[in-house]
XYZ file of N, CA, C and O in Angstrom:
704
model
N 196.758 -51.807 67.736
C 195.892 -52.692 66.497
C 194.949 -51.801 65.483
O 194.696 -52.536 64.865
N 194.741 -50.812 66.418
C 193.672 -49.996 65.314
C 194.030 -49.655 64.370
O 193.866 -49.649 63.081
N 195.556 -49.123 64.567
C 196.353 -48.803 63.085
C 196.378 -49.813 61.714
O 196.146 -49.725 60.835
N 196.724 -51.376 62.700
C 196.979 -52.042 61.385
C 195.519 -52.735 61.175
O 195.276 -52.866 59.960
N 194.400 -52.855 61.695
C 193.330 -52.782 61.363
C 192.833 -51.986 60.057
O 192.006 -52.518 59.170
N 193.310 -50.550 60.152
C 192.466 -49.583 59.304
C 193.160 -49.912 57.928
O 192.626 -49.685 56.717
N 194.590 -50.430 58.069
C 195.277 -50.804 56.881
C 194.436 -51.838 55.979
O 194.545 -52.140 54.803
N 194.943 -53.404 57.035
C 194.775 -54.431 56.367
C 193.517 -55.311 57.204
O 193.412 -56.706 57.183
N 192.912 -54.595 57.759
C 191.595 -55.317 58.557
C 190.789 -55.699 57.726
O 190.763 -55.938 56.155
N 190.210 -57.694 57.935
C 189.145 -58.478 57.263
C 188.196 -57.797 56.866
O 187.497 -57.026 57.548
N 187.801 -58.090 55.638
C 186.377 -57.197 55.619
C 185.222 -58.270 56.341
O 185.520 -59.646 55.637
N 184.361 -57.711 56.702
C 183.263 -58.131 57.086
C 181.959 -57.637 56.942
O 181.613 -56.843 56.682
N 181.367 -58.844 56.382
C 179.614 -58.222 55.542
C 178.701 -58.862 56.686
O 178.304 -59.533 56.909
N 177.731 -57.518 56.765
C 176.827 -58.060 57.872
C 175.341 -57.814 56.829
O 174.971 -56.360 56.978
N 174.695 -58.409 56.432
C 173.318 -58.271 55.776
C 173.908 -57.565 54.093
O 174.993 -57.683 53.845
N 172.753 -56.713 53.451
C 173.541 -56.455 51.898
C 174.287 -54.831 52.305
O 174.568 -54.945 51.304
N 173.863 -54.226 53.246
C 174.507 -53.051 53.150
C 175.641 -52.593 54.298
O 176.009 -51.114 53.894
N 175.760 -53.410 55.092
C 176.683 -52.968 55.939
C 177.892 -54.154 55.959
O 177.960 -54.770 55.960
N 179.585 -53.249 55.859
C 180.708 -53.813 55.839
C 181.550 -53.087 56.468
O 181.517 -51.809 56.532
N 182.725 -53.641 57.019
C 183.577 -52.922 57.733
C 184.889 -54.142 57.266
O 184.966 -54.876 56.533
N 186.109 -53.449 57.474
C 187.553 -53.890 57.033
C 188.626 -52.974 57.009
O 188.031 -51.713 57.332
N 189.404 -53.159 56.442
C 190.520 -52.302 56.293
C 190.956 -51.684 54.932
O 189.795 -52.529 53.680
N 191.396 -50.575 54.676
C 191.967 -50.528 53.273
C 192.181 -51.205 52.552
O 191.615 -51.028 51.281
N 193.202 -52.426 52.659
C 193.334 -53.152 51.578
C 191.931 -54.149 51.144
O 192.099 -54.470 50.073
N 191.041 -54.130 52.164
C 189.999 -55.062 51.378
C 188.755 -54.148 50.914
O 188.136 -54.247 49.636
N 188.574 -52.449 50.707
C 188.103 -51.605 50.160
C 188.552 -51.101 49.015
O 187.912 -50.869 48.006
N 189.552 -51.173 48.963
C 190.503 -50.486 47.263
C 190.783 -51.476 46.577
O 191.928 -51.741 46.794
N 189.382 -51.305 45.668
C 189.890 -52.619 44.715
C 189.815 -52.012 43.127
O 190.270 -52.897 42.684
N 189.548 -50.833 43.268
C 189.519 -50.448 41.873
C 190.901 -50.025 41.191
O 191.412 -50.137 40.036
N 191.380 -49.141 41.854
C 192.854 -48.244 41.308
C 194.280 -49.241 42.499
O 194.451 -48.759 43.298
N 194.496 -50.512 42.045
C 195.410 -51.030 42.593
C 196.776 -51.210 41.426
O 195.903 -51.726 40.592
N 198.006 -50.870 42.206
C 198.904 -51.086 40.769
C 199.844 -51.842 41.628
O 200.772 -51.652 42.629
N 200.406 -52.790 40.787
C 201.637 -54.195 40.940
C 202.729 -53.676 40.531
O 202.551 -54.035 39.113
N 203.668 -52.994 41.277
C 204.821 -52.405 40.563
C 206.032 -53.619 40.645
O 207.013 -53.162 40.568
N 205.360 -55.073 41.139
C 206.522 -55.693 41.301
C 207.234 -56.395 40.053
O 208.627 -56.239 40.666
N 207.069 -56.148 39.033
C 207.181 -56.386 37.761
C 208.474 -55.298 37.414
O 209.738 -55.400 37.061
N 207.936 -54.055 37.685
C 208.964 -52.954 37.170
C 209.897 -52.513 38.386
O 210.867 -51.610 38.511
N 209.828 -52.975 39.591
C 210.475 -52.735 40.510
C 209.954 -50.952 41.259
O 211.036 -50.425 41.479
N 208.909 -50.572 40.755
C 208.483 -48.886 40.621
C 208.766 -48.278 42.289
O 208.559 -49.390 43.226
N 209.447 -47.293 42.575
C 209.096 -46.460 43.564
C 207.987 -45.415 43.410
O 207.289 -45.239 42.584
N 207.818 -44.613 44.931
C 206.954 -43.608 44.639
C 207.529 -42.619 44.280
O 208.412 -42.171 44.925
N 207.500 -42.165 43.081
C 208.315 -40.889 42.699
C 206.803 -39.959 42.590
O 205.943 -39.977 42.325
N 207.012 -38.597 42.275
C 206.320 -37.564 41.664
C 205.464 -37.929 40.766
O 204.297 -37.704 40.262
N 206.077 -38.372 39.600
C 205.723 -39.066 38.369
C 204.645 -39.928 38.697
O 203.655 -40.007 37.986
N 204.704 -40.918 39.438
C 204.259 -41.954 39.666
C 202.870 -41.621 40.385
O 201.501 -41.956 40.589
N 203.112 -40.805 41.777
C 201.722 -40.121 42.009
C 200.989 -39.181 41.398
O 199.869 -39.541 41.464
N 201.606 -38.033 40.675
C 200.883 -37.736 39.291
C 200.191 -38.645 38.163
O 198.754 -38.493 37.805
N 200.731 -39.836 37.880
C 199.892 -40.255 37.418
C 198.449 -41.619 37.629
O 197.357 -41.037 37.466
N 198.799 -41.707 39.063
C 197.618 -42.331 39.602
C 196.696 -41.098 40.238
O 195.320 -41.140 40.172
N 196.879 -40.038 40.409
C 196.296 -39.184 40.790
C 195.487 -38.648 39.552
O 194.289 -38.205 39.699
N 195.811 -38.543 38.636
C 194.791 -38.532 37.528
C 193.711 -39.459 36.955
O 192.600 -39.041 36.519
N 193.906 -41.048 37.436
C 193.011 -41.878 37.222
C 192.402 -41.176 37.858
O 190.859 -41.437 38.105
N 192.444 -41.208 39.509
C 191.291 -40.908 40.467
C 190.920 -39.748 40.377
O 189.373 -39.412 40.203
N 190.992 -38.398 39.761
C 190.538 -37.427 38.984
C 189.508 -37.646 38.018
O 188.376 -37.042 38.357
N 189.635 -38.398 37.235
C 189.089 -39.093 36.001
C 187.769 -39.691 36.612
O 186.736 -39.359 36.004
N 187.886 -40.421 37.664
C 186.701 -40.907 38.080
C 185.804 -40.263 39.250
O 185.110 -40.255 39.991
N 186.099 -38.763 39.455
C 185.070 -37.638 40.371
C 185.998 -37.419 41.791
O 185.423 -36.641 42.090
N 186.917 -37.885 42.092
C 187.801 -37.272 43.180
C 189.626 -36.831 43.138
O 189.729 -37.380 42.290
N 190.088 -37.450 44.336
C 191.321 -37.285 44.621
C 191.747 -37.488 46.146
O 190.766 -37.822 47.075
N 192.875 -38.520 46.365
C 193.337 -38.559 47.488
C 194.039 -37.511 47.756
O 194.952 -37.177 47.001
N 194.025 -37.776 49.209
C 194.968 -36.173 49.834
C 196.200 -36.535 50.561
O 197.039 -35.762 51.314
N 196.535 -37.854 51.086
C 197.225 -38.237 51.417
C 198.054 -39.855 50.994
O 197.204 -40.369 50.611
N 199.122 -40.028 51.433
C 199.818 -41.715 50.852
C 200.314 -42.227 52.271
O 200.783 -41.341 53.238
N 199.760 -42.874 52.699
C 200.177 -43.715 53.848
C 201.152 -44.856 53.634
O 200.648 -46.231 52.680
N 202.307 -45.057 54.011
C 203.236 -46.111 53.815
C 204.322 -45.944 54.342
O 204.570 -45.308 55.576
N 205.572 -47.368 54.452
C 206.360 -47.520 55.404
C 207.186 -46.374 54.723
O 207.626 -46.035 53.635
N 207.969 -45.926 55.843
C 209.047 -44.847 55.296
C 209.760 -45.038 54.101
O 210.245 -44.106 53.219
N 210.636 -46.193 53.929
C 211.414 -46.590 53.311
C 210.768 -46.236 51.862
O 211.498 -46.051 50.834
N 209.907 -46.365 51.522
C 209.114 -46.206 50.979
C 208.909 -44.445 49.776
O 208.601 -44.475 48.709
N 209.342 -43.935 50.864
C 209.241 -42.023 50.079
C 210.648 -41.865 49.916
O 210.838 -40.949 49.679
N 211.911 -42.594 49.895
C 213.109 -42.659 49.954
C 213.571 -41.490 48.644
O 214.350 -41.236 48.320
N 212.695 -42.382 47.470
C 212.680 -41.424 46.115
C 212.738 -39.936 46.411
O 212.746 -39.051 45.550
N 211.423 -39.591 46.994
C 211.147 -38.079 47.116
C 212.089 -37.442 47.933
O 211.657 -36.442 48.234
N 212.734 -38.027 48.836
C 213.798 -37.086 49.669
C 214.918 -37.210 48.894
O 216.556 -37.029 49.584
N 215.248 -38.102 47.700
C 216.234 -38.011 46.891
C 217.200 -36.804 46.881
O 216.107 -35.564 46.423
N 218.759 -36.628 47.228
C 219.155 -35.420 46.965
C 219.391 -34.922 45.421
O 219.811 -33.893 44.796
N 220.245 -36.266 45.078
C 220.412 -35.759 43.447
C 219.602 -35.911 42.342
O 219.858 -35.874 41.224
N 218.808 -36.854 42.657
C 218.313 -37.928 41.336
C 216.854 -36.430 40.937
O 216.632 -35.171 41.641
N 216.408 -37.165 39.601
C 215.491 -36.314 39.096
C 214.029 -36.171 39.911
O 212.863 -35.955 39.392
N 213.931 -37.672 40.739
C 212.662 -37.543 41.573
C 212.544 -36.426 42.972
O 211.770 -36.261 43.286
N 213.119 -35.791 42.740
C 213.493 -34.693 44.515
C 212.765 -33.779 44.020
O 212.025 -33.219 43.204
N 211.651 -33.434 45.194
C 210.352 -32.534 45.151
C 210.729 -31.461 45.891
O 210.034 -30.379 45.710
N 211.867 -31.374 46.603
C 212.079 -30.011 47.455
C 213.566 -30.144 48.046
O 214.391 -30.906 48.135
N 213.760 -28.584 47.826
C 215.067 -28.756 48.287
C 215.078 -27.741 49.705
O 214.409 -26.329 49.816
N 215.794 -28.401 50.986
C 215.775 -27.559 52.568
C 216.990 -27.001 52.266
O 218.061 -27.014 52.411
N 216.646 -25.399 52.877
C 217.931 -24.718 53.330
C 218.013 -24.705 54.661
O 217.010 -24.398 55.207
N 219.090 -24.924 54.830
C 219.223 -25.159 56.501
C 220.161 -24.213 57.233
O 221.254 -23.835 56.485
N 219.238 -23.357 58.027
C 219.949 -22.051 58.474
C 220.751 -22.782 59.977
O 221.899 -22.277 60.254
N 219.911 -23.580 60.270
C 220.927 -24.162 61.376
C 220.956 -25.503 61.710
O 220.572 -26.642 61.081
N 222.943 -25.799 61.451
C 223.351 -26.426 61.323
C 223.177 -27.904 61.654
O 223.348 -29.272 61.709
N 222.768 -27.847 63.188
C 222.335 -28.917 64.191
C 221.142 -29.766 63.746
O 221.033 -30.967 64.112
N 220.431 -29.062 63.189
C 218.844 -29.690 63.092
C 219.330 -30.524 61.546
O 218.220 -31.760 61.800
N 220.134 -30.518 60.782
C 220.018 -31.163 59.621
C 219.047 -30.816 58.655
O 218.049 -30.260 58.793
N 218.958 -32.150 57.437
C 218.027 -31.857 56.179
C 216.798 -32.609 57.153
O 216.818 -33.398 57.482
N 215.589 -31.493 56.490
C 214.305 -32.523 56.884
C 213.551 -33.311 55.656
O 213.900 -33.047 54.375
N 213.037 -33.899 55.906
C 212.513 -35.181 55.241
C 211.032 -34.431 54.415
O 210.550 -33.252 55.073
N 210.630 -35.124 53.601
C 209.761 -34.754 52.586
C 208.445 -34.791 53.434
O 208.447 -35.637 53.728
N 207.132 -33.731 53.533
C 206.183 -34.104 54.109
C 205.161 -34.380 53.414
O 204.111 -34.292 53.221
N 205.460 -33.483 51.987
C 204.105 -33.597 51.138
C 204.716 -33.529 49.943
O 205.711 -33.215 49.657
N 204.293 -34.057 48.562
C 204.211 -33.703 47.294
C 202.843 -32.804 46.732
O 201.854 -33.036 47.042
N 203.756 -31.963 45.937
C 202.698 -30.926 45.206
C 203.035 -31.383 43.550
O 203.639 -31.378 43.035
N 201.308 -31.599 43.126
C 201.043 -31.716 41.571
C 200.409 -30.908 41.274
O 199.867 -30.073 41.848
N 200.509 -30.887 39.956
C 198.630 -30.475 39.259
C 197.599 -29.962 40.261
O 196.821 -29.902 40.133
N 197.090 -31.808 40.962
C 196.271 -31.957 41.071
C 196.221 -31.085 42.929
O 195.054 -31.861 43.495
N 197.132 -31.056 43.308
C 197.131 -29.982 44.555
C 197.768 -30.785 45.347
O 198.994 -31.524 45.019
N 198.360 -30.934 46.604
C 199.282 -31.152 47.804
C 199.082 -32.751 48.398
O 197.680 -32.745 48.657
N 199.423 -33.331 48.719
C 199.479 -35.053 49.031
C 200.362 -34.945 50.284
O 201.390 -35.086 49.939
N 199.625 -35.224 51.275
C 200.512 -35.203 52.441
C 201.581 -36.784 52.645
O 200.826 -37.522 51.968
N 202.662 -36.962 52.931
C 203.087 -38.551 53.194
C 203.088 -38.593 54.834
O 203.830 -38.067 55.415
N 202.016 -39.890 55.086
C 202.212 -39.996 56.250
C 203.290 -41.650 56.172
O 202.320 -42.681 55.224
N 203.811 -41.534 57.211
C 204.916 -42.626 57.314
C 204.193 -43.530 58.651
O 203.888 -42.784 59.497
N 203.741 -44.331 58.110
C 203.359 -45.376 59.026
C 204.000 -47.215 59.128
O 204.427 -47.655 58.246
N 204.592 -47.256 60.760
C 205.802 -48.364 60.406
C 204.391 -49.204 60.561
O 205.217 -51.178 60.470
N 203.318 -49.647 60.455
C 202.611 -50.910 60.511
C 202.321 -51.418 59.014
O 201.798 -52.237 58.565
N 202.756 -50.162 58.147
C 202.746 -50.654 56.491
C 203.362 -51.270 56.298
O 204.699 -51.713 56.555
N 203.093 -52.570 55.729
C 203.992 -53.574 55.176
C 205.024 -52.602 53.952
O 204.558 -52.132 53.384
N 206.425 -52.818 54.069
C 207.723 -52.709 53.349
C 206.928 -52.672 51.890
O 207.301 -51.630 51.353
N 206.060 -53.337 50.899
C 205.634 -53.443 49.857
C 204.541 -52.461 49.278
O 204.176 -52.447 48.003
N 203.759 -51.875 50.337
C 202.375 -51.341 50.452
C 202.510 -49.822 50.410
O 203.233 -49.445 50.983
N 201.798 -48.978 49.808
C 201.082 -48.069 50.379
C 199.592 -47.533 49.372
O 199.178 -48.001 48.569
N 199.137 -47.019 50.458
C 197.904 -46.605 50.191
C 197.696 -44.967 49.728
O 198.156 -44.223 50.614
N 196.721 -44.282 48.844
C 196.206 -43.251 48.819
C 195.041 -42.766 48.827
O 194.167 -43.320 48.763
N 194.779 -42.201 50.110
C 193.452 -42.262 50.530
C 192.963 -40.747 50.762
O 193.829 -39.815 50.635
N 191.654 -40.344 51.165
C 191.520 -39.401 51.311
C 190.812 -39.546 52.600
O 189.539 -40.348 53.186
N 191.273 -38.899 53.696
C 191.433 -38.711 55.244
C 189.371 -38.638 55.793
O 189.111 -39.505 56.239
N 188.940 -37.941 54.712
C 187.267 -37.844 55.444
C 186.734 -38.979 54.856
O 185.377 -38.881 55.312
N 187.241 -39.726 53.879
C 186.484 -40.696 53.477
C 186.573 -42.000 54.158
O 185.978 -43.246 53.675
N 187.601 -42.050 54.913
C 187.867 -43.340 56.088
C 187.474 -43.051 57.268
O 187.536 -42.000 57.853
N 186.354 -43.588 57.892
C 185.555 -43.280 59.008
C 185.595 -44.098 59.961
O 185.429 -45.706 59.452
N 185.545 -43.946 61.156
C 185.958 -45.106 62.401
C 184.272 -44.906 62.998
O 184.266 -43.831 63.427
N 183.837 -46.361 62.491
C 182.292 -46.145 63.468
C 182.586 -46.894 64.705
O 182.571 -47.818 64.523
N 181.879 -46.384 65.569
C 182.126 -46.998 67.103
C 180.642 -48.115 67.030
O 179.570 -47.723 66.929
N 181.092 -49.702 67.473
C 179.618 -49.794 68.039
C 179.736 -50.109 69.536
O 178.483 -50.141 70.165
N 180.774 -50.397 70.335
C 180.579 -50.084 71.721
C 182.085 -49.500 72.115
O 182.754 -49.780 71.251
N 181.576 -48.301 72.638
C 182.943 -47.407 73.423
C 183.917 -48.033 74.534
O 183.267 -48.776 74.567
N 184.723 -47.646 74.337
C 185.861 -48.321 75.054
C 185.494 -48.159 76.434
O 185.230 -47.323 76.815
N 185.762 -49.547 76.843
C 185.641 -49.202 78.837
C 186.300 -49.917 79.259
O 187.416 -50.752 78.797
N 186.754 -49.663 80.528
C 188.091 -50.230 81.566
C 187.597 -50.789 82.442
O 187.015 -50.951 82.951
N 187.952 -52.420 82.223
C 187.345 -53.271 82.970
C 188.423 -53.908 84.118
O 189.303 -54.285 83.708
N 188.569 -53.606 85.285
C 189.158 -54.468 86.741
C 189.522 -55.516 86.126
O 188.265 -56.278 85.910
N 190.742 -55.981 86.217
C 190.818 -57.543 86.616
C 191.461 -57.635 87.634
O 191.451 -56.655 88.739
N 191.752 -58.879 88.577
C 192.210 -59.483 89.498
C 194.058 -58.333 89.954
O 194.146 -58.670 88.919
N 193.403 -58.440 91.062
C 194.777 -57.478 91.721
C 195.989 -58.806 91.908
O 195.423 -59.873 92.705
N 196.848 -58.741 91.581
C 197.979 -59.665 91.611
C 199.383 -58.833 92.113
O 199.460 -57.247 91.884
N 199.935 -59.511 93.061
C 201.015 -58.730 93.728
C 201.116 -57.240 94.206
O 199.936 -57.261 94.946
N 201.317 -56.146 93.645
C 200.889 -55.156 94.317
C 200.488 -54.112 93.373
O 200.902 -52.949 93.222
N 200.129 -54.890 92.269
C 199.504 -53.765 90.943
C 198.100 -54.283 90.734
O 197.609 -55.270 90.718
N 197.364 -52.917 89.835
C 196.302 -53.194 89.561
C 196.091 -53.645 87.925
O 197.079 -52.725 87.280
N 195.608 -54.483 87.693
C 195.053 -54.658 86.431
C 194.286 -54.651 85.421
O 192.888 -54.596 86.207
N 194.281 -54.088 84.312
C 192.708 -53.774 83.537
C 193.036 -54.302 82.657
O 194.129 -54.104 81.876
N 191.397 -54.291 81.652
C 191.422 -54.614 80.450
C 190.378 -53.480 79.781
O 189.628 -52.851 80.307
N 191.154 -53.146 78.706
C 190.454 -52.020 77.778
C 189.304 -52.965 76.505
O 189.918 -54.161 75.793
N 188.232 -52.824 76.470
C 187.302 -53.365 75.262
C 186.774 -52.269 74.533
O 186.188 -51.387 75.314
N 186.430 -52.623 73.334
C 186.132 -51.663 72.359
C 185.577 -52.325 71.562
O 186.241 -53.177 70.871
N 184.701 -51.955 70.359
C 184.384 -52.438 69.138
C 183.872 -51.613 68.231
O 183.175 -50.739 68.868
N 184.795 -51.477 66.987
C 184.071 -50.441 66.280
C 184.815 -51.351 64.826
O 185.265 -52.469 64.737
N 184.504 -50.469 63.746
C 184.958 -50.698 62.245
C 185.719 -49.182 61.826
O 184.596 -48.228 61.967
N 185.638 -49.791 60.382
C 186.306 -48.842 59.447
C 185.202 -48.818 58.114
O 185.129 -49.910 57.435
N 184.946 -47.748 57.939
C 184.023 -47.686 56.598
C 184.670 -47.043 55.823
O 185.237 -45.671 56.422
N 184.545 -47.164 54.333
C 185.428 -46.576 53.205
C 184.417 -45.953 52.409
O 183.624 -46.741 51.845
N 184.287 -44.991 51.652
C 183.470 -44.476 51.158
C 184.692 -43.904 49.934
O 185.617 -43.532 49.943
N 184.175 -43.928 48.799
C 184.480 -43.590 47.267
C 185.651 -44.491 47.137
O 186.789 -42.968 47.121
N 185.949 -45.301 47.301
C 187.324 -46.105 47.148
C 187.954 -45.550 45.365
O 189.016 -46.105 44.886
N 187.035 -45.428 44.543
C 187.456 -45.201 43.325
C 188.228 -44.135 43.108
O 188.769 -43.893 42.313
N 188.430 -42.715 44.280
C 188.910 -42.074 44.484
C 190.386 -41.988 45.274
O 191.152 -41.170 45.524
N 190.369 -43.354 45.881
C 191.605 -43.813 46.133
C 192.524 -44.087 45.776
O 192.117 -45.104 44.724
N 193.251 -45.104 46.313
C 194.811 -46.208 45.370
C 194.931 -46.777 46.286
O 195.273 -46.586 47.314
N 196.109 -47.997 45.628
C 196.564 -48.632 46.405
C 197.850 -49.727 45.548
O 197.792 -49.521 44.478
N 199.211 -49.630 46.383
C 200.408 -49.944 45.431
C 200.739 -51.069 45.912
O 200.706 -51.418 47.303
N 201.084 -52.018 45.303
C 202.000 -53.530 45.736
C 202.782 -53.501 45.082
O 203.323 -52.885 44.018
N 204.094 -54.175 45.729
C 205.091 -54.467 45.370
C 206.404 -53.393 45.119
O 207.276 -53.376 43.910
N 206.132 -52.389 45.982
C 207.027 -51.308 46.025
C 208.645 -51.857 46.261
O 208.761 -52.926 47.448
N 209.269 -51.444 45.493
C 210.940 -51.742 46.024
C 211.288 -50.837 46.625
O 212.396 -49.868 45.525
N 211.760 -50.849 47.727
C 212.301 -49.679 48.513
C 213.839 -49.679 48.463
O 215.300 -49.246 48.534
N 214.923 -50.729 48.101
C 215.757 -51.421 48.086
C 216.553 -51.129 46.605
O 217.569 -51.318 46.764
N 215.495 -50.695 45.479
C 216.784 -50.252 44.110
C 217.143 -49.015 44.471
O 216.930 -48.855 45.262
């Protein structure tokens, strides 16, 4: 649930200065809707968006998305290919791409099963902070049959700083 909240948590404003929510709620400046063109995440697309973040004074260091959206970056034959891997051990197979290296540096590719199929987030991990309001506690519940039941309770929220240095893609089409 924390991973889903980090991506899609509903924004909550407490007073004028404190707010919490997920990346989708906070990243509002660099939002790219690719539904019309059916774009993939390619090296050119990543570098184009990195230029926008760089011009705003920062950069993102990781792209969080569903694994299917990285298919173009793993392409063996197309111009989108970013790495060729030599296999010394035939039993291991081909390794998938783990990063994109552009003029702006290395960007990690973070595969996340909770990310919607059409979304991707370009983030700087240092600027996404989990704030703890109540630490996690384990509360024992009633005993049933021959097992002990417990409930875990915690309260926290995510704080995002420097959203102009991050990006969000909507409408990616991994089936094209």
